[in-house]
Amino acid sequence: MVRFFRYLWENFKEYIILIILILLSLGALSLNQQREIKKVRAVAFGSFAFVTSFISDLVNISSLKNENERLREINAELMLQVNKLRQYGIENQELRSLLNLKDTTKYPIHPASVVSRSLSRSQGTITINVGRNDSIKPGMPVFDGQGLIGIIYSTSEDFSLARTLFNTDLKLTVKNERSRVNGIMKWNGENLVIVDVPKTYDIQEGDRVVTSELSSIVNVPIPIGVVIGISKVEVGIFNEVQIKPFSDINGTENVFVLKVVESKQKNDLELNFFNRK
Amino acid sequence: MKFNYFIPVLVFFPVLILQTTIIPLIAIQGIIPDLILILLVYFTINNGQIFGTVQGFVYGLLFDLITGSLLGSAMLAKTLSGFVAGYFSNENKRDFYLRSYMFSVIVLICAVIDSMIFSFLSSADLTTNIFSLFFENGIVSGIYTSVISLLILVFFILRRRF
């Protein structure tokens, strides 16, 4: 018996090692949601991000001049828009007070910089330079001036890892801003799509898509993108709606984290998977 | 224990820093070259198939932990890539494989395998066209990695001459 195993080892050790390592890798695939793994991951990317933040700062300095010019331009445009919105705001406040509605439009945000990114067609993640010390928690949305970038997935003391919209594991409830139709949006490896949309729903190309208040992850309306196509599935009753994100998700450098104040009452009612033990 | 066995792990970290900070700047349509795979192929050709298989596993594990991708996806992809690269670890042809266009061909083969397995595991979705997924994620990404490996090769050959 021993001689047989020795024969196997001596003649096929490359394959034996390969099979063992493949089995270990497949085993690891099922451990992703374990708390211990999340802790190890937080330590690993936290330590690594500490180093990459220096390099990232150096890289970003070179692009600061161009960005400053672009920001000045955007600033001027925004100033004009703010004036307009201020007028609407006053009108809105007056109308709300007439109807006795609560105002829920103030959200705390925290600025951050992207220190490293893992670009892949299916597992997009970014590391940002704010963490638990800044009261950042998993589940908080990350966005830039244009729209939603992703969701915080894991945090260390000073850094956080966020899944971008280009990550197949991120699924969000979104809403058509015009027709108020809700749907589930995900990245399918090629496109950002709203899946299983009944053909009777009113969705048109050019419609703006925002996060839905029905979402248990992001229940604040943050712009996501614009509808660029509706694939007519010949068989069945559902369509697939393609979305083009507003943000340059793979290129963005400066972002904000929306520190959504969790409503315990609401979380107790809803199934929020980020809080699930 | 040979010190040589630790060199690939030591080199891994600076290369991963490059991979996550500088390399995204040269992304084309979200596709980036994989420097870690180039490193894996280089060390595997130098040290043999078993070494490459284990090294691929370790690289994949570290990559998954640090970048937040699905734990096990890069582990499996890089283990198999290291194993395949090991077939080119022939002592008599080692110099030819490392110092000629063949290096880029080996990188291309391994990068295609690596990208296909990684994308398959991390985006298994029956509604997606699997062939276009494999083409975009596997072949295009593999070609880009291979081109970069060719540039690195040319750089080192020229540096030796002058």
CSV table of N, CA and C in Angstrom, one decimal, chain A residues 107-228:
chain,number,residue,atom,x,y,z
A,107,TYR,N,-28.3,64.9,4.3
A,107,TYR,CA,-27.5,63.6,4.5
A,107,TYR,C,-26.0,64.0,4.8
A,108,PRO,N,-25.4,63.4,5.8
A,108,PRO,CA,-24.0,63.6,6.1
A,108,PRO,C,-23.1,62.9,5.0
A,109,ILE,N,-22.2,63.7,4.5
A,109,ILE,CA,-21.3,63.0,3.5
A,109,ILE,C,-19.8,63.2,4.0
A,110,HIS,N,-19.0,62.3,3.6
A,110,HIS,CA,-17.6,62.3,3.9
A,110,HIS,C,-16.7,62.2,2.7
A,111,PRO,N,-15.8,63.2,2.4
A,111,PRO,CA,-15.0,63.1,1.2
A,111,PRO,C,-13.9,62.0,1.4
A,112,ALA,N,-13.5,61.4,0.3
A,112,ALA,CA,-12.4,60.4,0.3
A,112,ALA,C,-11.7,60.3,-1.0
A,113,SER,N,-10.5,59.7,-1.0
A,113,SER,CA,-9.8,59.5,-2.3
A,113,SER,C,-9.6,58.0,-2.5
A,114,VAL,N,-9.6,57.7,-3.8
A,114,VAL,CA,-9.3,56.3,-4.2
A,114,VAL,C,-7.8,56.1,-4.1
A,115,VAL,N,-7.4,55.1,-3.3
A,115,VAL,CA,-6.0,54.8,-3.2
A,115,VAL,C,-5.5,53.6,-4.0
A,116,SER,N,-6.4,52.7,-4.3
A,116,SER,CA,-6.1,51.6,-5.3
A,116,SER,C,-7.4,51.1,-5.8
A,117,ARG,N,-7.2,50.4,-7.0
A,117,ARG,CA,-8.4,49.8,-7.6
A,117,ARG,C,-8.1,48.5,-8.2
A,118,SER,N,-9.0,47.6,-8.1
A,118,SER,CA,-8.8,46.3,-8.8
A,118,SER,C,-9.8,46.3,-10.0
A,119,LEU,N,-9.3,46.5,-11.2
A,119,LEU,CA,-10.1,46.5,-12.3
A,119,LEU,C,-10.2,45.1,-12.9
A,120,SER,N,-11.4,44.6,-13.0
A,120,SER,CA,-11.6,43.4,-13.7
A,120,SER,C,-13.0,43.5,-14.3
A,121,ARG,N,-13.3,42.7,-15.3
A,121,ARG,CA,-14.6,42.9,-16.0
A,121,ARG,C,-15.7,42.5,-15.1
A,122,SER,N,-15.5,41.8,-14.0
A,122,SER,CA,-16.6,41.3,-13.3
A,122,SER,C,-16.5,41.6,-11.8
A,123,GLN,N,-15.3,41.9,-11.3
A,123,GLN,CA,-15.1,42.1,-9.8
A,123,GLN,C,-14.5,43.4,-9.5
A,124,GLY,N,-15.1,44.5,-10.0
A,124,GLY,CA,-14.5,45.8,-9.8
A,124,GLY,C,-14.6,46.2,-8.3
A,125,THR,N,-13.5,46.6,-7.7
A,125,THR,CA,-13.5,47.1,-6.3
A,125,THR,C,-12.5,48.3,-6.3
A,126,ILE,N,-12.8,49.2,-5.3
A,126,ILE,CA,-11.9,50.3,-5.1
A,126,ILE,C,-11.6,50.4,-3.6
A,127,THR,N,-10.4,50.9,-3.3
A,127,THR,CA,-10.0,51.1,-1.9
A,127,THR,C,-10.0,52.6,-1.7
A,128,ILE,N,-10.7,53.1,-0.6
A,128,ILE,CA,-10.7,54.5,-0.4
A,128,ILE,C,-10.1,54.8,1.0
A,129,ASN,N,-9.6,56.0,1.2
A,129,ASN,CA,-8.8,56.3,2.4
A,129,ASN,C,-9.6,56.8,3.6
A,130,VAL,N,-10.8,56.3,3.8
A,130,VAL,CA,-11.5,56.5,5.0
A,130,VAL,C,-12.0,55.2,5.5
A,131,GLY,N,-12.1,55.0,6.9
A,131,GLY,CA,-12.4,53.8,7.4
A,131,GLY,C,-13.2,53.9,8.7
A,132,ARG,N,-13.1,52.9,9.5
A,132,ARG,CA,-13.9,52.8,10.8
A,132,ARG,C,-13.7,54.1,11.6
A,133,ASN,N,-12.4,54.6,11.6
A,133,ASN,CA,-12.1,55.8,12.4
A,133,ASN,C,-13.0,57.0,12.0
A,134,ASP,N,-13.4,57.0,10.7
A,134,ASP,CA,-14.3,58.1,10.2
A,134,ASP,C,-15.7,57.7,10.3
A,135,SER,N,-16.1,56.7,11.0
A,135,SER,CA,-17.5,56.2,11.2
A,135,SER,C,-18.0,55.6,9.9
A,136,ILE,N,-17.1,55.1,9.1
A,136,ILE,CA,-17.6,54.4,7.8
A,136,ILE,C,-18.0,53.0,8.1
A,137,LYS,N,-19.1,52.6,7.6
A,137,LYS,CA,-19.6,51.2,7.8
A,137,LYS,C,-19.9,50.5,6.5
A,138,PRO,N,-19.9,49.2,6.5
A,138,PRO,CA,-20.3,48.4,5.3
A,138,PRO,C,-21.8,48.8,5.0
A,139,GLY,N,-22.0,48.9,3.7
A,139,GLY,CA,-23.4,49.2,3.2
A,139,GLY,C,-23.6,50.7,2.9
A,140,MET,N,-22.6,51.5,3.3
A,140,MET,CA,-22.8,53.0,2.9
A,140,MET,C,-22.4,53.2,1.4
A,141,PRO,N,-23.2,54.0,0.8
A,141,PRO,CA,-23.0,54.3,-0.7
A,141,PRO,C,-21.8,55.2,-0.9
A,142,VAL,N,-21.1,54.9,-2.0
A,142,VAL,CA,-19.9,55.8,-2.4
A,142,VAL,C,-20.3,56.4,-3.7
A,143,PHE,N,-20.1,57.7,-3.9
A,143,PHE,CA,-20.5,58.4,-5.1
A,143,PHE,C,-19.6,59.6,-5.4
A,144,ASP,N,-19.7,60.1,-6.6
A,144,ASP,CA,-18.9,61.3,-6.9
A,144,ASP,C,-19.8,62.3,-7.5
A,145,GLY,N,-19.3,63.4,-8.1
A,145,GLY,CA,-20.1,64.5,-8.5
A,145,GLY,C,-21.2,64.1,-9.5
A,146,GLN,N,-21.0,62.9,-10.2
A,146,GLN,CA,-21.9,62.5,-11.3
A,146,GLN,C,-23.0,61.6,-10.8
A,147,GLY,N,-22.5,60.6,-9.9
A,147,GLY,CA,-23.5,59.6,-9.5
A,147,GLY,C,-22.9,58.5,-8.7
A,148,LEU,N,-23.7,57.5,-8.5
A,148,LEU,CA,-23.2,56.4,-7.6
A,148,LEU,C,-22.0,55.6,-8.2
A,149,ILE,N,-21.1,55.3,-7.3
A,149,ILE,CA,-19.9,54.5,-7.7
A,149,ILE,C,-20.0,53.1,-7.2
A,150,GLY,N,-20.4,52.9,-6.0
A,150,GLY,CA,-20.5,51.6,-5.4
A,150,GLY,C,-20.9,51.6,-4.0
A,151,ILE,N,-20.7,50.5,-3.3
A,151,ILE,CA,-21.1,50.4,-1.9
A,151,ILE,C,-20.0,49.8,-1.1
A,152,ILE,N,-19.8,50.4,0.1
A,152,ILE,CA,-18.8,49.9,1.0
A,152,ILE,C,-19.0,48.5,1.4
A,153,TYR,N,-18.0,47.7,1.2
A,153,TYR,CA,-18.1,46.2,1.5
A,153,TYR,C,-17.4,45.8,2.7
A,154,SER,N,-16.2,46.4,3.0
A,154,SER,CA,-15.5,46.0,4.1
A,154,SER,C,-14.7,47.2,4.6
A,155,THR,N,-14.4,47.3,5.9
A,155,THR,CA,-13.7,48.5,6.5
A,155,THR,C,-12.6,48.0,7.4
A,156,SER,N,-11.5,48.8,7.4
A,156,SER,CA,-10.4,48.6,8.4
A,156,SER,C,-10.4,50.0,9.1
A,157,GLU,N,-9.4,50.1,10.0
A,157,GLU,CA,-9.3,51.4,10.8
A,157,GLU,C,-9.3,52.6,9.9
A,158,ASP,N,-8.5,52.7,8.9
A,158,ASP,CA,-8.3,53.9,8.1
A,158,ASP,C,-8.7,53.8,6.6
A,159,PHE,N,-9.1,52.6,6.2
A,159,PHE,CA,-9.4,52.4,4.8
A,159,PHE,C,-10.7,51.5,4.6
A,160,SER,N,-11.3,51.7,3.5
A,160,SER,CA,-12.5,50.9,3.2
A,160,SER,C,-12.4,50.3,1.8
A,161,LEU,N,-13.0,49.2,1.6
A,161,LEU,CA,-13.1,48.5,0.3
A,161,LEU,C,-14.5,48.6,-0.2
A,162,ALA,N,-14.7,49.1,-1.4
A,162,ALA,CA,-16.0,49.3,-1.9
A,162,ALA,C,-16.2,48.5,-3.2
A,163,ARG,N,-17.3,47.8,-3.3
A,163,ARG,CA,-17.7,47.2,-4.6
A,163,ARG,C,-18.2,48.2,-5.5
A,164,THR,N,-17.7,48.3,-6.7
A,164,THR,CA,-18.2,49.3,-7.7
A,164,THR,C,-19.4,48.7,-8.4
A,165,LEU,N,-20.1,49.5,-9.2
A,165,LEU,CA,-21.3,49.1,-9.9
A,165,LEU,C,-20.9,48.0,-10.9
A,166,PHE,N,-19.6,47.9,-11.2
A,166,PHE,CA,-19.1,46.9,-12.2
A,166,PHE,C,-18.6,45.7,-11.4
A,167,ASN,N,-19.4,45.2,-10.5
A,167,ASN,CA,-19.1,44.0,-9.7
A,167,ASN,C,-20.4,43.2,-9.7
A,168,THR,N,-20.2,41.9,-10.1
A,168,THR,CA,-21.4,41.1,-10.3
A,168,THR,C,-22.1,40.7,-9.0
A,169,ASP,N,-21.4,41.0,-7.8
A,169,ASP,CA,-22.0,40.7,-6.5
A,169,ASP,C,-22.9,41.8,-6.0
A,170,LEU,N,-22.8,42.9,-6.7
A,170,LEU,CA,-23.6,44.0,-6.2
A,170,LEU,C,-24.9,44.1,-7.0
A,171,LYS,N,-26.0,44.0,-6.3
A,171,LYS,CA,-27.4,44.2,-6.9
A,171,LYS,C,-28.1,45.2,-6.1
A,172,LEU,N,-28.7,46.2,-6.9
A,172,LEU,CA,-29.4,47.3,-6.2
A,172,LEU,C,-30.8,47.5,-6.7
A,173,THR,N,-31.7,47.9,-5.8
A,173,THR,CA,-33.0,48.3,-6.3
A,173,THR,C,-33.0,49.7,-6.8
A,174,VAL,N,-33.4,49.9,-8.0
A,174,VAL,CA,-33.3,51.2,-8.7
A,174,VAL,C,-34.7,51.6,-9.2
A,175,LYS,N,-34.8,52.9,-9.6
A,175,LYS,CA,-36.0,53.5,-10.0
A,175,LYS,C,-35.9,54.3,-11.2
A,176,ASN,N,-36.8,54.3,-12.1
A,176,ASN,CA,-36.9,55.2,-13.2
A,176,ASN,C,-37.4,56.5,-12.7
A,177,GLU,N,-36.6,57.5,-12.9
A,177,GLU,CA,-37.0,58.8,-12.3
A,177,GLU,C,-38.3,59.4,-12.9
A,178,ARG,N,-38.5,59.1,-14.2
A,178,ARG,CA,-39.7,59.7,-14.8
A,178,ARG,C,-40.9,58.9,-14.5
A,179,SER,N,-40.9,57.6,-14.7
A,179,SER,CA,-42.1,56.8,-14.6
A,179,SER,C,-42.2,56.1,-13.2
A,180,ARG,N,-41.3,56.3,-12.3
A,180,ARG,CA,-41.3,55.8,-11.0
A,180,ARG,C,-41.3,54.2,-10.9
A,181,VAL,N,-40.9,53.6,-12.0
A,181,VAL,CA,-40.9,52.1,-12.1
A,181,VAL,C,-39.6,51.6,-11.3
A,182,ASN,N,-39.8,50.6,-10.5
A,182,ASN,CA,-38.6,50.0,-9.8
A,182,ASN,C,-38.2,48.7,-10.4
A,183,GLY,N,-36.9,48.4,-10.2
A,183,GLY,CA,-36.3,47.2,-10.7
A,183,GLY,C,-35.0,46.8,-10.0
A,184,ILE,N,-34.5,45.6,-10.3
A,184,ILE,CA,-33.2,45.2,-9.7
A,184,ILE,C,-32.1,45.4,-10.8
A,185,MET,N,-31.1,46.2,-10.4
A,185,MET,CA,-30.0,46.5,-11.3
A,185,MET,C,-28.8,45.7,-10.9
A,186,LYS,N,-28.1,45.2,-11.9
A,186,LYS,CA,-26.8,44.4,-11.6
A,186,LYS,C,-25.9,44.5,-12.8
A,187,TRP,N,-24.6,44.1,-12.6
A,187,TRP,CA,-23.6,44.1,-13.6
A,187,TRP,C,-23.5,42.7,-14.1
A,188,ASN,N,-23.7,42.4,-15.4
A,188,ASN,CA,-23.7,41.0,-15.9
A,188,ASN,C,-22.4,40.6,-16.5
A,189,GLY,N,-21.3,41.4,-16.2
A,189,GLY,CA,-20.0,41.1,-16.8
A,189,GLY,C,-19.8,41.9,-18.1
A,190,GLU,N,-20.8,42.4,-18.7
A,190,GLU,CA,-20.7,43.1,-19.9
A,190,GLU,C,-21.4,44.5,-19.8
A,191,ASN,N,-22.6,44.5,-19.3
A,191,ASN,CA,-23.4,45.7,-19.2
A,191,ASN,C,-24.0,45.9,-17.8
A,192,LEU,N,-24.4,47.1,-17.5
A,192,LEU,CA,-25.1,47.4,-16.3
A,192,LEU,C,-26.6,47.3,-16.8
A,193,VAL,N,-27.3,46.4,-16.1
A,193,VAL,CA,-28.7,46.1,-16.6
A,193,VAL,C,-29.7,46.0,-15.5
A,194,ILE,N,-30.9,46.4,-15.8
A,194,ILE,CA,-32.1,46.2,-14.9
A,194,ILE,C,-32.7,44.9,-15.4
A,195,VAL,N,-32.8,43.9,-14.6
A,195,VAL,CA,-33.3,42.6,-15.1
A,195,VAL,C,-34.8,42.4,-14.8
A,196,ASP,N,-35.3,41.5,-15.5
A,196,ASP,CA,-36.7,41.1,-15.3
A,196,ASP,C,-37.7,42.2,-15.2
A,197,VAL,N,-37.6,43.1,-16.2
A,197,VAL,CA,-38.5,44.3,-16.2
A,197,VAL,C,-39.7,43.8,-17.1
A,198,PRO,N,-41.0,43.8,-16.5
A,198,PRO,CA,-42.1,43.4,-17.3
A,198,PRO,C,-42.2,44.3,-18.5
A,199,LYS,N,-42.6,43.7,-19.7
A,199,LYS,CA,-42.7,44.5,-20.9
A,199,LYS,C,-43.7,45.6,-20.9
A,200,THR,N,-44.6,45.5,-19.9
A,200,THR,CA,-45.7,46.5,-19.9
A,200,THR,C,-45.2,47.8,-19.1
A,201,TYR,N,-44.0,47.7,-18.5
A,201,TYR,CA,-43.5,48.9,-17.7
A,201,TYR,C,-43.1,50.0,-18.7
A,202,ASP,N,-43.3,51.2,-18.2
A,202,ASP,CA,-43.0,52.4,-19.0
A,202,ASP,C,-41.6,52.8,-18.8
A,203,ILE,N,-40.7,52.3,-19.7
A,203,ILE,CA,-39.3,52.7,-19.7
A,203,ILE,C,-38.8,53.0,-21.1
A,204,GLN,N,-38.2,54.2,-21.2
A,204,GLN,CA,-37.8,54.7,-22.5
A,204,GLN,C,-36.3,55.0,-22.5
A,205,GLU,N,-35.7,54.9,-23.7
A,205,GLU,CA,-34.3,55.3,-23.8
A,205,GLU,C,-34.1,56.8,-23.4
A,206,GLY,N,-33.1,57.1,-22.6
A,206,GLY,CA,-32.9,58.5,-22.2
A,206,GLY,C,-33.4,58.7,-20.8
A,207,ASP,N,-34.2,57.8,-20.3
A,207,ASP,CA,-34.7,58.0,-18.9
A,207,ASP,C,-33.6,57.9,-17.9
A,208,ARG,N,-33.7,58.7,-16.8
A,208,ARG,CA,-32.7,58.7,-15.8
A,208,ARG,C,-33.0,57.7,-14.8
A,209,VAL,N,-32.0,57.0,-14.3
A,209,VAL,CA,-32.2,55.9,-13.3
A,209,VAL,C,-31.5,56.3,-12.0
A,210,VAL,N,-32.3,56.2,-10.9
A,210,VAL,CA,-31.7,56.6,-9.5
A,210,VAL,C,-31.9,55.4,-8.6
A,211,THR,N,-31.2,55.5,-7.4
A,211,THR,CA,-31.5,54.4,-6.4
A,211,THR,C,-32.9,54.6,-5.9
A,212,SER,N,-33.5,53.5,-5.5
A,212,SER,CA,-34.9,53.5,-5.1
A,212,SER,C,-35.0,53.6,-3.6
A,213,GLU,N,-36.0,54.2,-3.1
A,213,GLU,CA,-36.2,54.3,-1.6
A,213,GLU,C,-36.7,52.9,-1.1
A,214,LEU,N,-37.0,52.0,-2.0
A,214,LEU,CA,-37.3,50.6,-1.6
A,214,LEU,C,-36.1,49.8,-1.2
A,215,SER,N,-34.9,50.3,-1.7
A,215,SER,CA,-33.7,49.5,-1.5
A,215,SER,C,-33.3,49.4,0.0
A,216,SER,N,-32.9,48.2,0.4
A,216,SER,CA,-32.5,48.0,1.8
A,216,SER,C,-31.0,48.4,2.0
A,217,ILE,N,-30.3,48.7,0.9
A,217,ILE,CA,-28.9,49.1,1.0
A,217,ILE,C,-28.8,50.6,0.8
A,218,VAL,N,-29.3,51.2,-0.3
A,218,VAL,CA,-29.3,52.6,-0.5
A,218,VAL,C,-30.7,53.1,-0.7
A,219,ASN,N,-31.2,53.7,0.4
A,219,ASN,CA,-32.6,54.2,0.2
A,219,ASN,C,-32.7,55.7,0.1
A,220,VAL,N,-31.6,56.3,-0.4
A,220,VAL,CA,-31.6,57.7,-0.7
A,220,VAL,C,-31.5,57.8,-2.2
A,221,PRO,N,-32.2,58.7,-2.9
A,221,PRO,CA,-32.1,58.8,-4.3
A,221,PRO,C,-30.8,59.4,-4.8
A,222,ILE,N,-29.9,58.5,-5.3
A,222,ILE,CA,-28.6,58.9,-5.9
A,222,ILE,C,-28.7,58.6,-7.4
A,223,PRO,N,-28.3,59.5,-8.2
A,223,PRO,CA,-28.3,59.2,-9.7
A,223,PRO,C,-27.4,58.1,-10.0
A,224,ILE,N,-27.8,57.2,-10.9
A,224,ILE,CA,-26.9,56.1,-11.3
A,224,ILE,C,-26.5,56.2,-12.8
A,225,GLY,N,-27.5,56.4,-13.6
A,225,GLY,CA,-27.2,56.5,-15.1
A,225,GLY,C,-28.4,56.7,-15.9
A,226,VAL,N,-28.2,56.5,-17.2
A,226,VAL,CA,-29.3,56.8,-18.1
A,226,VAL,C,-29.6,55.5,-19.0
A,227,VAL,N,-30.8,55.3,-19.3
A,227,VAL,CA,-31.2,54.1,-20.1
A,227,VAL,C,-30.7,54.3,-21.5
A,228,ILE,N,-29.9,53.3,-22.0
A,228,ILE,CA,-29.4,53.4,-23.4
A,228,ILE,C,-29.9,52.4,-24.3
